[in-house]
Coordinates of C-alpha atoms and ligand atoms in Angstrom, one line a residue:
X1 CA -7.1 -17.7 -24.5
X2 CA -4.0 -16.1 -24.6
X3 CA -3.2 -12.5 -22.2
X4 CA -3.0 -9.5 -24.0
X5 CA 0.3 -7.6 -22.3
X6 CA -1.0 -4.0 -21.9
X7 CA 1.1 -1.4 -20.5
X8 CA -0.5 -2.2 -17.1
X9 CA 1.2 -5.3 -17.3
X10 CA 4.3 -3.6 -18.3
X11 CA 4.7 -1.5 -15.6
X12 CA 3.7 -3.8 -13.4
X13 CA 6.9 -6.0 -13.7
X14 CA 8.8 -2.7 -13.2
X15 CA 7.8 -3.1 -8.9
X16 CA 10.5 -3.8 -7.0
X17 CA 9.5 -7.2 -4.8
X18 CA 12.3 -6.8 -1.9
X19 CA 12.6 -9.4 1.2
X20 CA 12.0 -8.4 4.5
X21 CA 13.9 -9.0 7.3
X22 CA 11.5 -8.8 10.2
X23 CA 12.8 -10.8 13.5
X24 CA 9.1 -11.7 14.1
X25 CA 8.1 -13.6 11.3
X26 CA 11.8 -14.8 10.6
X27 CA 12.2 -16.4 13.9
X28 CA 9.0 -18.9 13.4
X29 CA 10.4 -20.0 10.4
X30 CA 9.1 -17.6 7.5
X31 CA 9.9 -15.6 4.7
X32 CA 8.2 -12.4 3.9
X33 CA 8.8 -10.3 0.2
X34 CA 6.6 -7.1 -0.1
X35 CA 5.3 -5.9 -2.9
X36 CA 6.8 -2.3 -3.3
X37 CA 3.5 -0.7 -5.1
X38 CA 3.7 2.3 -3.3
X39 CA 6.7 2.9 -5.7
X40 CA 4.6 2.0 -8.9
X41 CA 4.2 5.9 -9.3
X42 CA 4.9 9.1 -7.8
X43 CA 1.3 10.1 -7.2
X44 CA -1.4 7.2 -8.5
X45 CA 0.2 5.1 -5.3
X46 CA -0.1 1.3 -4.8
X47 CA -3.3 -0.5 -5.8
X48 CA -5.0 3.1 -7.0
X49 CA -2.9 2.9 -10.3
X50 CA -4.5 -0.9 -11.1
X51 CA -7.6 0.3 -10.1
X52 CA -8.0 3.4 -12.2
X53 CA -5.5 2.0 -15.1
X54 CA -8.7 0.8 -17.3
X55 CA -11.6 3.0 -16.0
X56 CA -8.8 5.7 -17.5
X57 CA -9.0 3.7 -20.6
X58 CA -13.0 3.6 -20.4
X59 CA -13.1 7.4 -20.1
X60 CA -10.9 7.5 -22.9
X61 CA -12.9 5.1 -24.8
X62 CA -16.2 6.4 -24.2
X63 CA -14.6 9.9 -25.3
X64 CA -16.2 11.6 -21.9
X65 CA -13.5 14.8 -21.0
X66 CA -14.6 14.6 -17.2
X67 CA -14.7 12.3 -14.4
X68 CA -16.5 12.1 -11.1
X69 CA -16.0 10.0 -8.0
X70 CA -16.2 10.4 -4.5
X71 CA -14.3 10.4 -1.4
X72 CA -13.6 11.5 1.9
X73 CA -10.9 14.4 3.2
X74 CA -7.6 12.1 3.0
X75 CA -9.0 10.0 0.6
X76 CA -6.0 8.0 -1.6
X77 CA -8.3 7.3 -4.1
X78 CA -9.6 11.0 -4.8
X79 CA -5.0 12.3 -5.1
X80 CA -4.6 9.5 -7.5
X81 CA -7.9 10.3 -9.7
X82 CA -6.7 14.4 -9.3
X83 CA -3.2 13.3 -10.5
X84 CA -4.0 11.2 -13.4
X85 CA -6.5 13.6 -14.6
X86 CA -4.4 16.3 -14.6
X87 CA -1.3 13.8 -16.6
X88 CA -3.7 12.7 -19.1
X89 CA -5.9 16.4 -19.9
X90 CA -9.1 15.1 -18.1
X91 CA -10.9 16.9 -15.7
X92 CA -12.0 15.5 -12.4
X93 CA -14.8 16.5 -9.6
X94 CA -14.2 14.8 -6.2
X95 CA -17.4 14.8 -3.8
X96 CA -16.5 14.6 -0.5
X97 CA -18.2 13.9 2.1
X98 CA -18.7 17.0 4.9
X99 CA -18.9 20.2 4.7
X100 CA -15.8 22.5 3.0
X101 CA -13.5 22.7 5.9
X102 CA -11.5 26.4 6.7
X103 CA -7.9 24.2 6.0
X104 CA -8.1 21.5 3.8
X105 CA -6.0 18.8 4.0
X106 CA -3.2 17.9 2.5
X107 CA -4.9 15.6 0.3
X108 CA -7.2 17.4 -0.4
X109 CA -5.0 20.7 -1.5
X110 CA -3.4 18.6 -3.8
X111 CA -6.2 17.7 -5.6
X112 CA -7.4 20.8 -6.0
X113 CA -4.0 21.8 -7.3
X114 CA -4.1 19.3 -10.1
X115 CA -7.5 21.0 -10.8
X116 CA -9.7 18.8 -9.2
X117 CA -13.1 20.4 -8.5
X118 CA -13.9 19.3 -5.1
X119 CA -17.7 19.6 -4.7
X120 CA -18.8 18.8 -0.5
X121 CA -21.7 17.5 0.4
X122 CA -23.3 16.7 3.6
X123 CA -22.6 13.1 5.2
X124 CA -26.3 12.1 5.1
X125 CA -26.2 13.0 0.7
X126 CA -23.0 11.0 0.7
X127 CA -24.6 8.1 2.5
X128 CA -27.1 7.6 0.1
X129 CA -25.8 8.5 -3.1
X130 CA -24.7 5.1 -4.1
X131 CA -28.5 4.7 -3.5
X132 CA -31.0 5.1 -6.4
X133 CA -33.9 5.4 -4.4
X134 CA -32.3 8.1 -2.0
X135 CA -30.2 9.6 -4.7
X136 CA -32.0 12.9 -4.1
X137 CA -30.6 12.9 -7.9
X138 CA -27.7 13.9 -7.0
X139 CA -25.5 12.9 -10.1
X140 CA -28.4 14.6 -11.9
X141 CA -27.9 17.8 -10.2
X142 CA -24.0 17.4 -10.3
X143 CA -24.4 17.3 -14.3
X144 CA -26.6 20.1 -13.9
X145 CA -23.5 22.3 -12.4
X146 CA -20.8 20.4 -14.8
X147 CA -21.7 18.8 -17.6
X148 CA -21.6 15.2 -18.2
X149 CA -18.9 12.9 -16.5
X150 CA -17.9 9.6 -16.4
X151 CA -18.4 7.9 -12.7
X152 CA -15.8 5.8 -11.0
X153 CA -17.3 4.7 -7.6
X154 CA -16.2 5.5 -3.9
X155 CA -12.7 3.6 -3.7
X156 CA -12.9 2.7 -7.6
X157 CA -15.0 -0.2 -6.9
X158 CA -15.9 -1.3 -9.9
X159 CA -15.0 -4.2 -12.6
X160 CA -12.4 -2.5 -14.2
X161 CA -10.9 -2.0 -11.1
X162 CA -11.0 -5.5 -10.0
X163 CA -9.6 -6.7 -13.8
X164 CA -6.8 -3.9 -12.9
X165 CA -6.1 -5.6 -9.7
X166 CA -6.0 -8.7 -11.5
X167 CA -2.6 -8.0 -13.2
X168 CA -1.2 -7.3 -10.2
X169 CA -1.9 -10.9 -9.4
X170 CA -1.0 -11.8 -12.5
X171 CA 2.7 -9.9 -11.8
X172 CA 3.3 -11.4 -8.0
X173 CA 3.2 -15.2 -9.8
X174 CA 5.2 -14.1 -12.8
X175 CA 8.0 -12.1 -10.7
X176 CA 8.4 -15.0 -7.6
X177 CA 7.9 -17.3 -10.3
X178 CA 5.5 -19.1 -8.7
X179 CA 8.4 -19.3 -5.2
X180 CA 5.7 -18.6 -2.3
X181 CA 2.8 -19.8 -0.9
X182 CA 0.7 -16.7 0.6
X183 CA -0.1 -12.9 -0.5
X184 CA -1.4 -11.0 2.1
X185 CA -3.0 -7.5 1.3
X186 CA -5.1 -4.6 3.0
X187 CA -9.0 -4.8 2.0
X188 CA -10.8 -1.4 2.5
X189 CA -14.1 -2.4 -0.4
X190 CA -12.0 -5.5 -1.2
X191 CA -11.9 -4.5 -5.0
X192 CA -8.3 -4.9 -4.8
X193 CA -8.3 -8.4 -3.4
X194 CA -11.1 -9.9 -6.0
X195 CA -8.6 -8.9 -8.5
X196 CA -5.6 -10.5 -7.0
X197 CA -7.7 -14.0 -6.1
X198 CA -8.4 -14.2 -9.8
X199 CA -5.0 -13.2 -11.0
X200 CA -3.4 -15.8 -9.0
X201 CA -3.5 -19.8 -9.5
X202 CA -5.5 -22.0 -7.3
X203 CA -2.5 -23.2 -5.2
X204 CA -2.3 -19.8 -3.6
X205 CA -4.1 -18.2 -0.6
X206 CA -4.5 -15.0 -0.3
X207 CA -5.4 -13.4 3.1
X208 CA -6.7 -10.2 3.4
X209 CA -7.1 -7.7 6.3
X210 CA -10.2 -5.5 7.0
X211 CA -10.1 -2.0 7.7
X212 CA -13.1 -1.7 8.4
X213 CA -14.5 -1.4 11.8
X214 CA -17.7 -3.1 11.1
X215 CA -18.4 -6.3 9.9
X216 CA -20.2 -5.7 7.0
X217 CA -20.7 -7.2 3.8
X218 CA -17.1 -7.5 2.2
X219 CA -16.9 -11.0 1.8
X220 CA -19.8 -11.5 -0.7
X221 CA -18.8 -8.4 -2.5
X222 CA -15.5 -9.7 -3.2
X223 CA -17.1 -13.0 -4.4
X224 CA -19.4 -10.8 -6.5
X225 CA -16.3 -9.4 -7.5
X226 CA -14.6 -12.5 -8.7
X227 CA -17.4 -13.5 -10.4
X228 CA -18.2 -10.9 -12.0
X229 CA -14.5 -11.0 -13.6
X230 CA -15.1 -15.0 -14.4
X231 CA -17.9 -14.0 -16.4
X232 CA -16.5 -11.0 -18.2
X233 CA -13.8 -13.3 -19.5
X234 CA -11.1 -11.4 -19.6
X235 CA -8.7 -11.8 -17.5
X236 CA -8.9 -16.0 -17.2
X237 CA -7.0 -18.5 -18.9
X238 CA -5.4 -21.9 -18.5
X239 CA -2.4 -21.1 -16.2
X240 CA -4.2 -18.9 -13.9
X241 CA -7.4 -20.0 -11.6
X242 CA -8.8 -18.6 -8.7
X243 CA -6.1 -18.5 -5.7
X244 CA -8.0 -19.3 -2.0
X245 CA -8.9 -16.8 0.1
X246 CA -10.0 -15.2 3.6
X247 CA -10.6 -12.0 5.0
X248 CA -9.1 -11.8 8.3
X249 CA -11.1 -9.0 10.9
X250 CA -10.1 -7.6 14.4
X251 CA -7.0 -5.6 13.1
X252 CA -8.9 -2.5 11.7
X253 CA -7.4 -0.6 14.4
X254 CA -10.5 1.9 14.5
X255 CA -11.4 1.8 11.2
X256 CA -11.2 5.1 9.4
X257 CA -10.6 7.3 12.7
X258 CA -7.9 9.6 12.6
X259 CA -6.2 8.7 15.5
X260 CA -4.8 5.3 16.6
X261 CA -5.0 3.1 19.6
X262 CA -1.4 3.7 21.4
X263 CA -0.5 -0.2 20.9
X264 CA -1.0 0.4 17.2
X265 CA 1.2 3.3 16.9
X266 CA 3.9 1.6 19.0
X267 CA 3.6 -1.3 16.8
X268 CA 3.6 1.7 13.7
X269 CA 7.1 3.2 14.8
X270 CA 8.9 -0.4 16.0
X271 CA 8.1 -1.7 12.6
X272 CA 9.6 1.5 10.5
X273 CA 12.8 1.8 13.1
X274 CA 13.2 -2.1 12.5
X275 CA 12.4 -2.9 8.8
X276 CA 13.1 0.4 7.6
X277 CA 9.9 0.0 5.5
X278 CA 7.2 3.3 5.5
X279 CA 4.0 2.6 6.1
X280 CA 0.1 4.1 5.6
X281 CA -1.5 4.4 8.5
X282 CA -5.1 3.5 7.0
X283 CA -4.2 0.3 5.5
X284 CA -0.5 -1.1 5.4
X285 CA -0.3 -0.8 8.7
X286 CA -2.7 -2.8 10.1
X287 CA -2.0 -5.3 7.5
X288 CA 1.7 -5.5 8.9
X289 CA -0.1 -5.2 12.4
X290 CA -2.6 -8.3 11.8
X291 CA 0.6 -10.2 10.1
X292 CA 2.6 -10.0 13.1
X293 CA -0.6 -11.3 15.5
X294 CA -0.9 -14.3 13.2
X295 CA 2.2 -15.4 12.9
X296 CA 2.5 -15.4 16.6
X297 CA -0.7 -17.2 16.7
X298 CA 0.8 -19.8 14.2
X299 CA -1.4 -19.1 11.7
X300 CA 1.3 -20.0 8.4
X301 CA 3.3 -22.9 9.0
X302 CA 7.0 -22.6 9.2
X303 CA 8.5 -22.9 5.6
X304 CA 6.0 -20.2 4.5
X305 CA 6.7 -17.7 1.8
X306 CA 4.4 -14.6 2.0
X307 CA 4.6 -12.1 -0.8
X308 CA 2.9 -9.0 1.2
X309 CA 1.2 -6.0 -0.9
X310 CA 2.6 -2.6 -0.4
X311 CA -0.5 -1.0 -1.5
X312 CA 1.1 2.4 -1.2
X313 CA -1.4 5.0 0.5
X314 CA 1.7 7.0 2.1
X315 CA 0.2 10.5 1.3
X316 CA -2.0 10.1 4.1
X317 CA 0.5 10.3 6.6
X318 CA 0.9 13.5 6.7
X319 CA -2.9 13.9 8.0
X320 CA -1.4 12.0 11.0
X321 CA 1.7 14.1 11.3
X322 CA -0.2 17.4 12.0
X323 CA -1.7 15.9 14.9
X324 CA -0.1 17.5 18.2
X325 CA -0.7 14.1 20.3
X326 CA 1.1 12.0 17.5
X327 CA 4.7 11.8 16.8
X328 CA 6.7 9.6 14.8
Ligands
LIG401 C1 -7.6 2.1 -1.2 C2 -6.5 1.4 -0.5 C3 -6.6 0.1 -0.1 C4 -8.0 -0.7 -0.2 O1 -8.2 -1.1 -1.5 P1 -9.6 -1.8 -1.8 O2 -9.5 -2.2 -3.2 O3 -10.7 -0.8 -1.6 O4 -9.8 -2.9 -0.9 C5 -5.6 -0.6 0.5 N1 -4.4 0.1 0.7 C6 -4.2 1.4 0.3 C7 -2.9 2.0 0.6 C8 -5.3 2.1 -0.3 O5 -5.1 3.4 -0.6

C-alpha cells in the first residue's frame, strides 16, 4: 500500500527538529532533539493541528457548517478548534465544564473572539456526557439551541485524531532518518501517542508521560487506539510497524491543578534559563520533568538518541502568569 502525502504530511516536514543541549541528559551520555510542534502554527499548537487536521476534513466532507466539542477553561484543544473554525468559515460551540465565570480566561476569550460559542455546563452534565445512559440528552438539547453539529470529543480523542497523530510519527522517522532510538511525548487521553506508536517502525520505543493524576485507564485506550488504526487500514504499510511503547506515571505534577508543586516550578524556570526552550505548564513540562528523573535513574542507556515531542500547549501559560504566588 503506498502513503498518500496529504498536506498534513506536507506541513509536517516543515517542523523544525533542533538538538538540545541539556547538561543533564548530555552528561550520561545522551542526545536529545525536540520536536518543535508548538511552531507547526500560530494558533492550532503542537499535536492539536494532527489531531483536528482530518476531523476538519470530516466536517468538510460530511458538509456539516458547525462543530462541537468540549473542554475545560484553558483548554488547548477548545483555542485550536476556535481558530481553525474561524480560518476555515465553520462555526464552533465549546462546552465547558463549570459555570460561566465573571473573567474568563484567556483561553477562553480567545475563543470566543474567533466566534466560538462557548456553552457552560455544570461539572456533574460534563461528567456524564460522554455517557449515553447519563447523557440527560444533552447533545439532543444542544441541537435543540443550535442546529446540527459535527462532534469531536473532549481532547479530540477520536480515530481521526489518532491517524493525524500518526503522520507525525510518520515525519520524526522521515526527518532523523531513522538516526534515534526513543520519542518521548506528553499523554493527557493518549490519542496522540497511539498515533505516533503506529507511525513509527517497530525498532522504536516510544515513552510517554501521564498527566494525569490518576491511574486510570490510558493504557488500554491507547491499545484500543492502535488497533483501531490497524484495522482502519490506513495509515499501515510495509516500512512502518508498530514502534514499542510505555506510559511512564508519577510525573503528573498534580494533574490538571492550576498551581504547581514548588520543585516542579523550580525545575520549570531552571530548564527555560538553561535550554532556552518555552514550555506548557500542563504537559511539556512534566514530560521534560519525568525525562530528567529517568535519565538520572538510568533509564536510556548511554548512546541514546531521544527525539522529544514539543507538543506545543504554550497558550496556557498565561493562566499561570496571572497567578500572584507564581512568577517566572
Ligand atoms: C492536548 C495536549 C497533549 C495531550 O494529548 P493527548 O493526545 O490527549 O494525549 C499534550 N501536550 C499538549 C501541549 C496538549 O495540548
Amino acid at each position: 500500500m503506498s502513503l498518500i502525502l496529504d498536506e498534513l504530511h506536507h506541513r509536517a516536514l516543515t517542523v523544525p527538529v533542533q538538538e538540545l543541549t541539556w547538561k543533564c541528559v548530555n552528561e550520561r551520555g545522551i542526545r536529545l532533539w525536540v520536536r518543535r510542534d508548538d511552531l507547526i502554527d500560530v494558533h492550532q499548537s503542537g499535536n492539536k493541528f494532527y489531531k483536528l487536521f482530518y476531523n476538519l476534513q470530516a466536517v468538510r466532507q460530511t458538509a456539516h457548517q458547525q462543530v462541537l466539542s468540549f473542554g475545560g477553561g484553558y483548554s488547548n484543544h477548545l483555542h485550536a478548534l476556535a481558530s481553525a473554525g474561524y480560518e476555515l468559515g465553520i462555526s464552533t460551540i465549546g462546552v465547558v465544564r463549570g459555570e460561566r465565570p465573571l473573567q474568563l480566561s484567556p483561553t477562553l476569550k480567545d475563543a470566543e473572539n474567533w466566534g466560538m460559542k462557548l456553552h457552560f455546563i455544570s461539572r456533574a452534565s460534563y461528567r456524564s456526557k460522554d455517557n449515553p445512559l447519563g447523557d440527560d440528552g444533552l447533545l439532543a438539547s444542544m441541537r435543540s439551541i443550535y442546529g446540527d453539529f459535527f462532534v469531536v470529543p473532549e481532547g479530540g480523542a477520536n480515530l481521526a485524531a489518532i491517524r493525524g497523530a500518526a503522520v507525525m510519527g510518520w515525519a520524526i522517522q522521515t526527518q532523523m532518518q531513522g538516526a534515534y532510538t526513543d520519542v518521548c511525548l506528553a499523554c493527557g487521553t493518549g490519542t496522540t501517542m497511539a498515533g505516533v506508536i503506529a507511525g513509527l517502525p517497530p525498532s522504536k520505543t516510544v515513552t510517554g508521560f501521564s498527566v494525569l493524576k490518576g491511574e486510570g485507564d490510558m493504557g488500554s485506550q491507547i491499545a484500543k487506539g492502535i488497533q483501531g488504526l490497524v484495522n482502519e487500514k490506513t495509515y499501515q504499510d510495509s516500512e512502518s510497524g508498530l514502534a514499542k511503547w510505555r506510559l511512564i506515571s508519577g510525573y503528573h505534577g498534580g494533574g490538571y491543578a492550576r498551581k504547581l508543586p514548588e520543585k516542579l516550578r523550580d525545575f520549570w524556570s531552571n530548564f527555560e534559563a538553561e535550554t532556552g526552550l518555552m514550555l506548557d505548564p500542563v504537559y511539556t513540562l512534566k514530560m521534560f520533568w519525568g525525562i530528567s528523573k529517568l535519565v538520572q535513574q538510568n533509564y536510556w542507556p548511554p548512546g541514546s538518541r531521544i527525539v522529544a515531542v514539543h507538543s506545543g500547549g504554550l497558550q496556557g501559560r498565561r493562566g499561570f502568569q496571572s497567578q500572584a504566588d507564581f512568577e517566572l
